[in-house]
N, CA, C and O atoms as CSV, one atom per row, in Angstrom:
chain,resi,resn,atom,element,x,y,z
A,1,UNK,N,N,136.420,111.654,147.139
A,1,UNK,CA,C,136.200,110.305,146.674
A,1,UNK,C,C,134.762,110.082,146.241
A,1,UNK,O,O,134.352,109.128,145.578
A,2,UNK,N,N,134.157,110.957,146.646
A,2,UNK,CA,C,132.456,110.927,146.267
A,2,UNK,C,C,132.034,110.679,144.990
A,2,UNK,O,O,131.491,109.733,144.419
A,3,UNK,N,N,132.659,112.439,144.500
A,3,UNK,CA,C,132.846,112.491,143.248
A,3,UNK,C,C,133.306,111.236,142.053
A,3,UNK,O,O,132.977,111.156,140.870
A,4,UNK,N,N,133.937,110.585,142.645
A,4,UNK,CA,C,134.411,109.319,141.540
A,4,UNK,C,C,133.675,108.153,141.949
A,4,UNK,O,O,133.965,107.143,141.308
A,5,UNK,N,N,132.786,108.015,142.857
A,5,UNK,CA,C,131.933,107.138,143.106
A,5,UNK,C,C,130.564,107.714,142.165
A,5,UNK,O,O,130.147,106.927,141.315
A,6,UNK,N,N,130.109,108.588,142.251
A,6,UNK,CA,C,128.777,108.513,141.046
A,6,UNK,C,C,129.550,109.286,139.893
A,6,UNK,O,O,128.843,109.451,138.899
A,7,UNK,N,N,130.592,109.700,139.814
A,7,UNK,CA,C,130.768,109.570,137.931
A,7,UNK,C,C,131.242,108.719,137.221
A,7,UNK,O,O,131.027,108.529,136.024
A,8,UNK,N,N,132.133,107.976,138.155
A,8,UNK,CA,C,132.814,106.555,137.081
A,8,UNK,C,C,132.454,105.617,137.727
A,8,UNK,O,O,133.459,104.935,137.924
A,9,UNK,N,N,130.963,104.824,138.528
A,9,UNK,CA,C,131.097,103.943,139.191
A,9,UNK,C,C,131.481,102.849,138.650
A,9,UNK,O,O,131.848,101.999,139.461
A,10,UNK,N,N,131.528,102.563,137.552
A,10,UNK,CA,C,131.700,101.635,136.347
A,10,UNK,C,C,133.232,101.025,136.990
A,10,UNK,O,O,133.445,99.955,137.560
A,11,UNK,N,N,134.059,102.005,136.698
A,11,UNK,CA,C,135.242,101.482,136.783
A,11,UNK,C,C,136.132,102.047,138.014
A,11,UNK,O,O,137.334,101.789,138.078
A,12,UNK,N,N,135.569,102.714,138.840
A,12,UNK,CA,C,136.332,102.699,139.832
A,12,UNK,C,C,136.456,102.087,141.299
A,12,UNK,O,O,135.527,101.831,142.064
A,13,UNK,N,N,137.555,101.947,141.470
A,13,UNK,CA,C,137.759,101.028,142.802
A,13,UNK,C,C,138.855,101.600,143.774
A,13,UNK,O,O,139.817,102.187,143.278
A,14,UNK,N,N,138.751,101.453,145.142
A,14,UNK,CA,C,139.382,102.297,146.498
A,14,UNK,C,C,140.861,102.122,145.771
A,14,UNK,O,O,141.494,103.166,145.610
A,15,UNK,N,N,141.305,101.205,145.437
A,15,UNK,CA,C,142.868,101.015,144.619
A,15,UNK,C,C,142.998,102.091,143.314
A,15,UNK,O,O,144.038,102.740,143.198
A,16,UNK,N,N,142.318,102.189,142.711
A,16,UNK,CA,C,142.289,103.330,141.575
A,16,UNK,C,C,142.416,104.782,142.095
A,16,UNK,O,O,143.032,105.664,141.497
A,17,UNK,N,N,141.980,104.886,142.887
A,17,UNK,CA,C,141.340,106.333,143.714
A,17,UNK,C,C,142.784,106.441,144.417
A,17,UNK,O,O,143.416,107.388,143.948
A,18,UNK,N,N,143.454,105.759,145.375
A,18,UNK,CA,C,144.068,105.141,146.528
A,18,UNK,C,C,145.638,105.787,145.275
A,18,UNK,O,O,146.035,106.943,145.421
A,19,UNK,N,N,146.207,104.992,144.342
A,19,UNK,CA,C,146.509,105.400,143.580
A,19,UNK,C,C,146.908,106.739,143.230
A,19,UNK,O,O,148.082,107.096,143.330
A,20,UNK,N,N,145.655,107.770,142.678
A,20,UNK,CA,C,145.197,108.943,142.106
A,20,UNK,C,C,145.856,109.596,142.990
A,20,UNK,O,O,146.873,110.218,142.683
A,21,UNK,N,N,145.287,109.549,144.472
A,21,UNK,CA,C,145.806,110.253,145.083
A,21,UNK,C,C,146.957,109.929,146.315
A,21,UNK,O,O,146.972,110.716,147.261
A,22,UNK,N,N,147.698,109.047,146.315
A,22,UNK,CA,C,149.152,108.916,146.496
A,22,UNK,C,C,148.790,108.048,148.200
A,22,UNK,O,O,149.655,107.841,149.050
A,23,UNK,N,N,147.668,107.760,148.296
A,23,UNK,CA,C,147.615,107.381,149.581
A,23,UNK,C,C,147.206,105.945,149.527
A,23,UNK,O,O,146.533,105.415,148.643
A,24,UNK,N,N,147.842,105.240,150.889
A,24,UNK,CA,C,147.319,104.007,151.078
A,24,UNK,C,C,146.208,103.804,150.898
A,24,UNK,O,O,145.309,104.641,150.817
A,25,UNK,N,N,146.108,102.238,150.781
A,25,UNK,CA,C,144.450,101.748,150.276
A,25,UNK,C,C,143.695,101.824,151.426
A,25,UNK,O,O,142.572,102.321,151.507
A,26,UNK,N,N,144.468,101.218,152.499
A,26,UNK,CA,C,143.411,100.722,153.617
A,26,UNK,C,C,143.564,102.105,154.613
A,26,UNK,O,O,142.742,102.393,155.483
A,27,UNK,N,N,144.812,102.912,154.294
A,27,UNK,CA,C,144.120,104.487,155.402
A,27,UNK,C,C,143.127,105.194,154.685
A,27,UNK,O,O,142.503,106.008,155.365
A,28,UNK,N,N,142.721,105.071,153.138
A,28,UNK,CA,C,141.445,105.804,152.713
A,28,UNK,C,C,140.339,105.197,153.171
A,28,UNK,O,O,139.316,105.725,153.608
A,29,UNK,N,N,140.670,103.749,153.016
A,29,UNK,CA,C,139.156,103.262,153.474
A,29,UNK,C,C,138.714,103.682,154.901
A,29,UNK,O,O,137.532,103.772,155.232
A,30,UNK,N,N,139.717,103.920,155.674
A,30,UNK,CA,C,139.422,104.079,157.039
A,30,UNK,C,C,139.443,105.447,157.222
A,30,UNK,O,O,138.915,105.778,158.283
A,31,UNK,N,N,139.879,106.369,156.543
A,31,UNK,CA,C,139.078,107.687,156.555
A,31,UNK,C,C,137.930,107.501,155.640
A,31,UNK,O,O,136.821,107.712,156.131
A,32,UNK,N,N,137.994,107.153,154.428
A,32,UNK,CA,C,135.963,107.229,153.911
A,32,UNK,C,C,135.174,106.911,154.759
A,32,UNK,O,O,134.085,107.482,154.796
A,33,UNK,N,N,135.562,105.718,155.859
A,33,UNK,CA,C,134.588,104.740,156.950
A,33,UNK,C,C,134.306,106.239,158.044
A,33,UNK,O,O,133.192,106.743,158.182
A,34,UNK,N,N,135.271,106.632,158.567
A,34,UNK,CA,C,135.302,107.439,159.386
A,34,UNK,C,C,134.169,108.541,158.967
A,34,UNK,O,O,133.109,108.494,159.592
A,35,UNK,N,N,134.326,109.543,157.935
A,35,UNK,CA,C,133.711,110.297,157.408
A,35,UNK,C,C,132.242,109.764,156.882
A,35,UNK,O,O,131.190,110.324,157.189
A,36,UNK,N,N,132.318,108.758,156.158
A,36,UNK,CA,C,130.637,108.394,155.931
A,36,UNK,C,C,130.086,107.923,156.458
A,36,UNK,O,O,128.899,108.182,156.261
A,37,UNK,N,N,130.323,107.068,157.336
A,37,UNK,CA,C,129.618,105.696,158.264
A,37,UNK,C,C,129.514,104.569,157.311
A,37,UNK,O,O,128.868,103.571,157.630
A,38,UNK,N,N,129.991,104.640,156.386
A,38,UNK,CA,C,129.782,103.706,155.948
A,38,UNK,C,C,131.242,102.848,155.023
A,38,UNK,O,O,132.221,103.592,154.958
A,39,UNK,N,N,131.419,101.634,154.443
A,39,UNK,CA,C,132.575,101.397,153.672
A,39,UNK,C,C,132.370,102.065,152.268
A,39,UNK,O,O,131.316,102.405,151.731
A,40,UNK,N,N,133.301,102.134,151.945
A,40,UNK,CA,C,133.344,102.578,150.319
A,40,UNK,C,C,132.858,101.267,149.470
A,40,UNK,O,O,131.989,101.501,148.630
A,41,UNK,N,N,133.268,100.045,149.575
A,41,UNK,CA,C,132.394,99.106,148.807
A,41,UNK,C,C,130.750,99.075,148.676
A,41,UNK,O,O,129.981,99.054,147.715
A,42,UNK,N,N,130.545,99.084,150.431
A,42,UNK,CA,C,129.273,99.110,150.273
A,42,UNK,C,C,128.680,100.788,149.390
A,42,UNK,O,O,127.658,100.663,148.715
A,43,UNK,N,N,129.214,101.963,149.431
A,43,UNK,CA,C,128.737,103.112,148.700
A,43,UNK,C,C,129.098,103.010,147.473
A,43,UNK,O,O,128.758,103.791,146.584
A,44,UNK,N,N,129.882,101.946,147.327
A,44,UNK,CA,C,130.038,101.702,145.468
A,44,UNK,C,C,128.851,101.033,145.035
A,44,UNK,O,O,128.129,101.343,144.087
A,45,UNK,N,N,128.727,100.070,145.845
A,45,UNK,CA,C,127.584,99.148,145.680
A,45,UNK,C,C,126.029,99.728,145.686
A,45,UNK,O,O,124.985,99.407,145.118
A,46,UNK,N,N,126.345,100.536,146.431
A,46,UNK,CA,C,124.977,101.745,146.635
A,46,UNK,C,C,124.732,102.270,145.335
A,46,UNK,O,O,123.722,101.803,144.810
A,47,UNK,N,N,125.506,103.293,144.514
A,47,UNK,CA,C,125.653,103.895,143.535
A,47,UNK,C,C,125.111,102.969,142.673
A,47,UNK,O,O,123.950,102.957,142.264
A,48,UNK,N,N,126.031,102.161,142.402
A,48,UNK,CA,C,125.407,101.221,141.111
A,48,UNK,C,C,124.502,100.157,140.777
A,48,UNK,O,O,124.490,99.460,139.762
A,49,UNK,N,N,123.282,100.120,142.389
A,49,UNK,CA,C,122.352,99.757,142.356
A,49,UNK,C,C,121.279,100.567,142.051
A,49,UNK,O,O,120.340,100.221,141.334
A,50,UNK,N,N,121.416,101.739,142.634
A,50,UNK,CA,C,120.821,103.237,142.182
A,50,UNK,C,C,120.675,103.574,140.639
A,50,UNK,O,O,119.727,104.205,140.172
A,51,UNK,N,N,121.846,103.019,139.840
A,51,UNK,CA,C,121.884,103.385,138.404
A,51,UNK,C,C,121.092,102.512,138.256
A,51,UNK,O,O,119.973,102.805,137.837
A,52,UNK,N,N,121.457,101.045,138.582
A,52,UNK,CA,C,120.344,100.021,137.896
A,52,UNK,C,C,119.021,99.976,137.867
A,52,UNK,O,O,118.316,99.349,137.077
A,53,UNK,N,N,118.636,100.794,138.925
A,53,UNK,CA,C,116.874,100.518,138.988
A,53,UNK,C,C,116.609,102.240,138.107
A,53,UNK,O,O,115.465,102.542,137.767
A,54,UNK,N,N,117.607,103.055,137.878
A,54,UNK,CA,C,116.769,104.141,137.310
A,54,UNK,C,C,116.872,103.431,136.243
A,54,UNK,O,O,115.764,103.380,135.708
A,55,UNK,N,N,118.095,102.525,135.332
A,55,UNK,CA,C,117.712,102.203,133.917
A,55,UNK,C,C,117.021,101.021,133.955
A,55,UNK,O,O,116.638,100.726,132.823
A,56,UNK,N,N,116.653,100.096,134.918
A,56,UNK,CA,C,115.250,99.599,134.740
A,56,UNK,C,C,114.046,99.865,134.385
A,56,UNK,O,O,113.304,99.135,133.727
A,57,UNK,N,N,113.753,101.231,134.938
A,57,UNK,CA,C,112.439,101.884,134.659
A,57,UNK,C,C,112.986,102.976,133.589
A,57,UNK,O,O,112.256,103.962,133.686
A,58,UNK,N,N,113.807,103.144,132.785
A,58,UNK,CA,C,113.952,104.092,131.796
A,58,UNK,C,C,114.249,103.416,130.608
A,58,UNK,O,O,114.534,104.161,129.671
A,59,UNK,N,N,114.262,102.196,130.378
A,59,UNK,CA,C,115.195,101.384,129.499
A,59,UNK,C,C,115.039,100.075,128.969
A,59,UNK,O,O,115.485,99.325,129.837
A,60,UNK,N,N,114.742,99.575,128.246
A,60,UNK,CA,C,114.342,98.188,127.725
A,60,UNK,C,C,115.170,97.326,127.663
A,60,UNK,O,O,114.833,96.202,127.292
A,61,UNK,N,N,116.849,97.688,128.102
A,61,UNK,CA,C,118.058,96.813,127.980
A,61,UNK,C,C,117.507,95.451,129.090
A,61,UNK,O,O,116.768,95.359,130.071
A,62,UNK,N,N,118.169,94.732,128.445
A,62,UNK,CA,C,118.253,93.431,129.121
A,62,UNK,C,C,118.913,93.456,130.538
A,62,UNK,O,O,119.840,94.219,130.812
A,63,UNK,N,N,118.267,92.403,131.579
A,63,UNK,CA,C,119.084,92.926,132.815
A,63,UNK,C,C,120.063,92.909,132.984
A,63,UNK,O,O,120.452,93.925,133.560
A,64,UNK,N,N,121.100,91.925,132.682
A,64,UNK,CA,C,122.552,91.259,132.800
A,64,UNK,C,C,123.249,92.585,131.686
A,64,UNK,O,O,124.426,92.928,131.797
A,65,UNK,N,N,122.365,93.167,130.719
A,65,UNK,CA,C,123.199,94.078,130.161
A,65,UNK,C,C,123.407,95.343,131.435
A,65,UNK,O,O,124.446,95.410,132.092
A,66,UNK,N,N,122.683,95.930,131.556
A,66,UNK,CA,C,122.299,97.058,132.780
A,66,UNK,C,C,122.994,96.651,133.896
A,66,UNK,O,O,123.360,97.601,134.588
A,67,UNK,N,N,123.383,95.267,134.419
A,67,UNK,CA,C,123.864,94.768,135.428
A,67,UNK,C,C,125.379,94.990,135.292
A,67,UNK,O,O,125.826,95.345,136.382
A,68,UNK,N,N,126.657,94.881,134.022
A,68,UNK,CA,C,127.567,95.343,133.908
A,68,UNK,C,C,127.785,96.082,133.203
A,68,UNK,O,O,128.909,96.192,132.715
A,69,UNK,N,N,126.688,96.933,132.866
A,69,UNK,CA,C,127.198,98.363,132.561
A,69,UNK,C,C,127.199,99.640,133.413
A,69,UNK,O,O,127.365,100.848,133.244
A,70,UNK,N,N,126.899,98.676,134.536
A,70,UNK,CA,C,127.064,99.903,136.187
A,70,UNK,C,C,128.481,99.171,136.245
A,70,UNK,O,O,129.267,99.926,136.818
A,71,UNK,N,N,129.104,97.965,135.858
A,71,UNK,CA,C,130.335,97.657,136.873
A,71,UNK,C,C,129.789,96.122,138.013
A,71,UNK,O,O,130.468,95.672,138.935
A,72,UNK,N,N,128.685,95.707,137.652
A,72,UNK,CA,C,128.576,94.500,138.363
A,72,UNK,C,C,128.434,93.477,137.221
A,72,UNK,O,O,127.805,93.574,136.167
A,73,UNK,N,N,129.374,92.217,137.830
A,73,UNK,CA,C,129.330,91.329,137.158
A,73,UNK,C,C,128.925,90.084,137.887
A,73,UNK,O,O,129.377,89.011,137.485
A,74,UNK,N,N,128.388,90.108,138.574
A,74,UNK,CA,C,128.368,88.728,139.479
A,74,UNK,C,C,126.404,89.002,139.918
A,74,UNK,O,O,125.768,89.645,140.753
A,75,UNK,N,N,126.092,88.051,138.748
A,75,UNK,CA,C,124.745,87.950,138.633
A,75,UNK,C,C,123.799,87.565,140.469
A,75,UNK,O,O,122.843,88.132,140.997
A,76,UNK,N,N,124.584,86.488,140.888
A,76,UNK,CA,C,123.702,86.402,142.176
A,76,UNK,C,C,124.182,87.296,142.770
A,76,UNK,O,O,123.141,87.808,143.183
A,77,UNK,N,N,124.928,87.880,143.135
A,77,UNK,CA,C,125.429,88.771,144.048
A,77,UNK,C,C,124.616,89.973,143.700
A,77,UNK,O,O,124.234,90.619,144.675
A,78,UNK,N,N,124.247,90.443,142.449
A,78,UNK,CA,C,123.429,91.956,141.852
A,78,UNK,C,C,122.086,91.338,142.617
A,78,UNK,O,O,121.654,91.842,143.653
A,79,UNK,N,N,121.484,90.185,141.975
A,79,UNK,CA,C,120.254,90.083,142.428
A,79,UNK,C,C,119.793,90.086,143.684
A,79,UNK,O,O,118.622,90.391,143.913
A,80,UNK,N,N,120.832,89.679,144.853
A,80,UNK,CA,C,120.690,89.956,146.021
A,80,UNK,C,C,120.678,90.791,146.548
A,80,UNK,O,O,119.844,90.818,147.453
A,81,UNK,N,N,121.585,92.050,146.355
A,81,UNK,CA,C,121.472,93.357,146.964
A,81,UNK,C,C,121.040,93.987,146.052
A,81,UNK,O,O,121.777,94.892,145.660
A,82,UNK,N,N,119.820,93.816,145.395
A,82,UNK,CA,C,118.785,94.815,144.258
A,82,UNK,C,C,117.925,94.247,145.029
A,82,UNK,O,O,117.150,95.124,145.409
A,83,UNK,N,N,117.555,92.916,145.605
A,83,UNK,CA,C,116.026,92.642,146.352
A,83,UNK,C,C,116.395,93.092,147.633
A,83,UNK,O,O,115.330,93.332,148.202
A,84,UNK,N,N,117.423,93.360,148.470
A,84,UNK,CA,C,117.275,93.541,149.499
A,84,UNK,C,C,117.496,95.054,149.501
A,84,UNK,O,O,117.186,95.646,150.535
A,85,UNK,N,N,118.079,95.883,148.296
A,85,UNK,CA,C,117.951,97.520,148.714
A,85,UNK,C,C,116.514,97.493,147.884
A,85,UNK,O,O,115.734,98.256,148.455
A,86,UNK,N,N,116.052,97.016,147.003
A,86,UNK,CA,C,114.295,97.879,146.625
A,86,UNK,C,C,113.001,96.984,146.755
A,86,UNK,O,O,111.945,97.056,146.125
A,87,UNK,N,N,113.552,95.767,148.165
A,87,UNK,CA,C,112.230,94.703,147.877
A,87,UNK,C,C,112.079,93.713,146.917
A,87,UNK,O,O,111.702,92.586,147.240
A,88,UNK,N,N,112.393,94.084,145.504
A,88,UNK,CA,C,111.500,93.112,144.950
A,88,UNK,C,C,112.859,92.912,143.551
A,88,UNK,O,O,113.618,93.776,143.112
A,89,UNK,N,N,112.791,92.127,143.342
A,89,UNK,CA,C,113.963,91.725,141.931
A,89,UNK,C,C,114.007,92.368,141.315
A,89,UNK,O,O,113.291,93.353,141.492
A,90,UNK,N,N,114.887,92.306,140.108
A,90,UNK,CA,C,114.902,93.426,139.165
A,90,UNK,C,C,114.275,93.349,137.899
A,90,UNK,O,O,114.330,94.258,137.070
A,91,UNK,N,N,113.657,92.239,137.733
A,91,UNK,CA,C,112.884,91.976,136.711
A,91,UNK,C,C,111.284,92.575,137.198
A,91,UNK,O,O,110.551,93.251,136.476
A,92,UNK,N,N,111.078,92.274,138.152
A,92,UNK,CA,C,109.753,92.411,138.648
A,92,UNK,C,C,109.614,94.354,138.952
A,92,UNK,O,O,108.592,95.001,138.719
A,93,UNK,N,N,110.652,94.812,139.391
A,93,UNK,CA,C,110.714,96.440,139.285
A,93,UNK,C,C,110.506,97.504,137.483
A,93,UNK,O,O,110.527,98.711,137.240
A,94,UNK,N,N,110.339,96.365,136.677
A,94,UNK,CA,C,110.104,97.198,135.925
A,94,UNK,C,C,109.040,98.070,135.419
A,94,UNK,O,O,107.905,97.701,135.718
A,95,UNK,N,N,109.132,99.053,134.779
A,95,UNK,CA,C,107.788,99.604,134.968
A,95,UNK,C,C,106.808,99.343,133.161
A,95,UNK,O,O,105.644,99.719,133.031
Protein backbone atom coordinates (compact mmCIF):
# COMPACT_ATOMS: atom_id res chain seq x y z
CA UNK A 1 0.00 0.00 0.00
CA UNK A 2 3.08 2.23 0.33
CA UNK A 3 3.81 2.05 -3.01
CA UNK A 4 0.41 3.71 -4.07
CA UNK A 5 0.69 6.20 -1.42
CA UNK A 6 3.83 8.16 -2.97
CA UNK A 7 3.06 7.29 -6.64
CA UNK A 8 -0.54 8.21 -7.06
CA UNK A 9 -1.10 10.28 -3.96
CA UNK A 10 -3.24 12.43 -6.10
CA UNK A 11 -5.85 10.02 -6.49
CA UNK A 12 -5.67 7.38 -4.25
CA UNK A 13 -7.76 6.44 -1.36
CA UNK A 14 -7.90 3.18 1.34
CA UNK A 15 -11.34 2.39 -0.87
CA UNK A 16 -9.39 2.38 -4.22
CA UNK A 17 -6.54 0.27 -2.85
CA UNK A 18 -9.22 -1.80 -0.55
CA UNK A 19 -10.87 -2.50 -3.94
CA UNK A 20 -7.49 -3.41 -5.99
CA UNK A 21 -6.91 -5.76 -3.74
CA UNK A 22 -10.18 -7.62 -2.84
CA UNK A 23 -10.07 -6.73 0.82
CA UNK A 24 -12.18 -4.88 3.24
CA UNK A 25 -11.76 -1.21 3.81
CA UNK A 26 -11.64 -1.07 7.45
CA UNK A 27 -9.43 -4.66 7.88
CA UNK A 28 -6.70 -2.75 5.64
CA UNK A 29 -6.83 0.14 7.61
CA UNK A 30 -6.33 -1.87 10.63
CA UNK A 31 -3.57 -3.82 9.24
CA UNK A 32 -1.76 -0.49 7.65
CA UNK A 33 -2.44 0.94 11.50
CA UNK A 34 -0.97 -2.19 12.84
CA UNK A 35 2.11 -2.28 10.57
CA UNK A 36 2.90 1.55 10.46
CA UNK A 37 1.80 3.13 13.63
CA UNK A 38 0.21 5.17 12.00
CA UNK A 39 -3.47 5.65 9.87
CA UNK A 40 -3.29 5.60 6.24
CA UNK A 41 -5.11 9.05 6.04
CA UNK A 42 -2.84 10.58 8.14
CA UNK A 43 0.30 8.90 5.67
CA UNK A 44 -1.72 10.14 2.76
CA UNK A 45 -1.77 13.36 4.25
CA UNK A 46 1.94 13.04 5.03
CA UNK A 47 2.88 12.33 1.38
CA UNK A 48 1.09 15.12 -0.06
CA UNK A 49 2.27 17.65 2.23
CA UNK A 50 5.80 16.46 1.45
CA UNK A 51 5.03 17.04 -2.36
CA UNK A 52 3.74 20.44 -1.52
CA UNK A 53 6.59 22.02 0.18
CA UNK A 54 9.15 20.34 -2.37
CA UNK A 55 7.01 22.22 -5.21
CA UNK A 56 6.95 25.25 -3.13
CA UNK A 57 10.55 25.66 -3.18
CA UNK A 58 10.94 24.26 -6.82
CA UNK A 59 8.08 26.05 -8.49
CA UNK A 60 6.38 29.35 -9.04
CA UNK A 61 2.78 27.69 -9.29
CA UNK A 62 0.30 29.35 -7.33
CA UNK A 63 -0.53 27.77 -3.95
CA UNK A 64 -4.16 26.56 -4.31
CA UNK A 65 -2.72 25.26 -7.71
CA UNK A 66 0.10 22.95 -5.90
CA UNK A 67 -2.54 22.44 -3.17
CA UNK A 68 -4.81 20.17 -5.62
CA UNK A 69 -2.47 18.93 -7.63
CA UNK A 70 -1.17 16.69 -4.66
CA UNK A 71 -5.05 15.73 -4.17
CA UNK A 72 -5.98 18.41 -1.48
CA UNK A 73 -8.78 20.42 -1.88
CA UNK A 74 -9.85 21.91 1.23
CA UNK A 75 -7.86 25.13 1.52
CA UNK A 76 -8.09 25.54 5.50
CA UNK A 77 -7.59 22.16 6.17
CA UNK A 78 -4.00 22.21 3.70
CA UNK A 79 -3.05 25.33 5.52
CA UNK A 80 -3.33 23.81 8.79
CA UNK A 81 -1.46 20.72 8.53
CA UNK A 82 1.39 22.55 6.23
CA UNK A 83 1.88 25.03 9.45
CA UNK A 84 1.73 22.46 11.82
CA UNK A 85 4.02 19.70 9.81
CA UNK A 86 6.81 22.66 8.64
CA UNK A 87 6.08 25.64 11.18
CA UNK A 88 5.38 28.23 9.08
CA UNK A 89 2.56 28.61 6.08
CA UNK A 90 3.00 27.89 2.81
CA UNK A 91 3.33 31.08 1.41
CA UNK A 92 5.93 32.16 3.83
CA UNK A 93 8.10 28.66 3.06
CA UNK A 94 8.96 29.80 -0.13
CA UNK A 95 12.26 30.12 -1.15
Amino acid sequence: MLPQITEDYKNTSLKKIAAKLNYNRNYLSTVFKNITGKSFSTTLTEQRLLKTHELLRTTASPVNKIMTSVGINNKSFFYTQYKKRFGKTPNSDRL
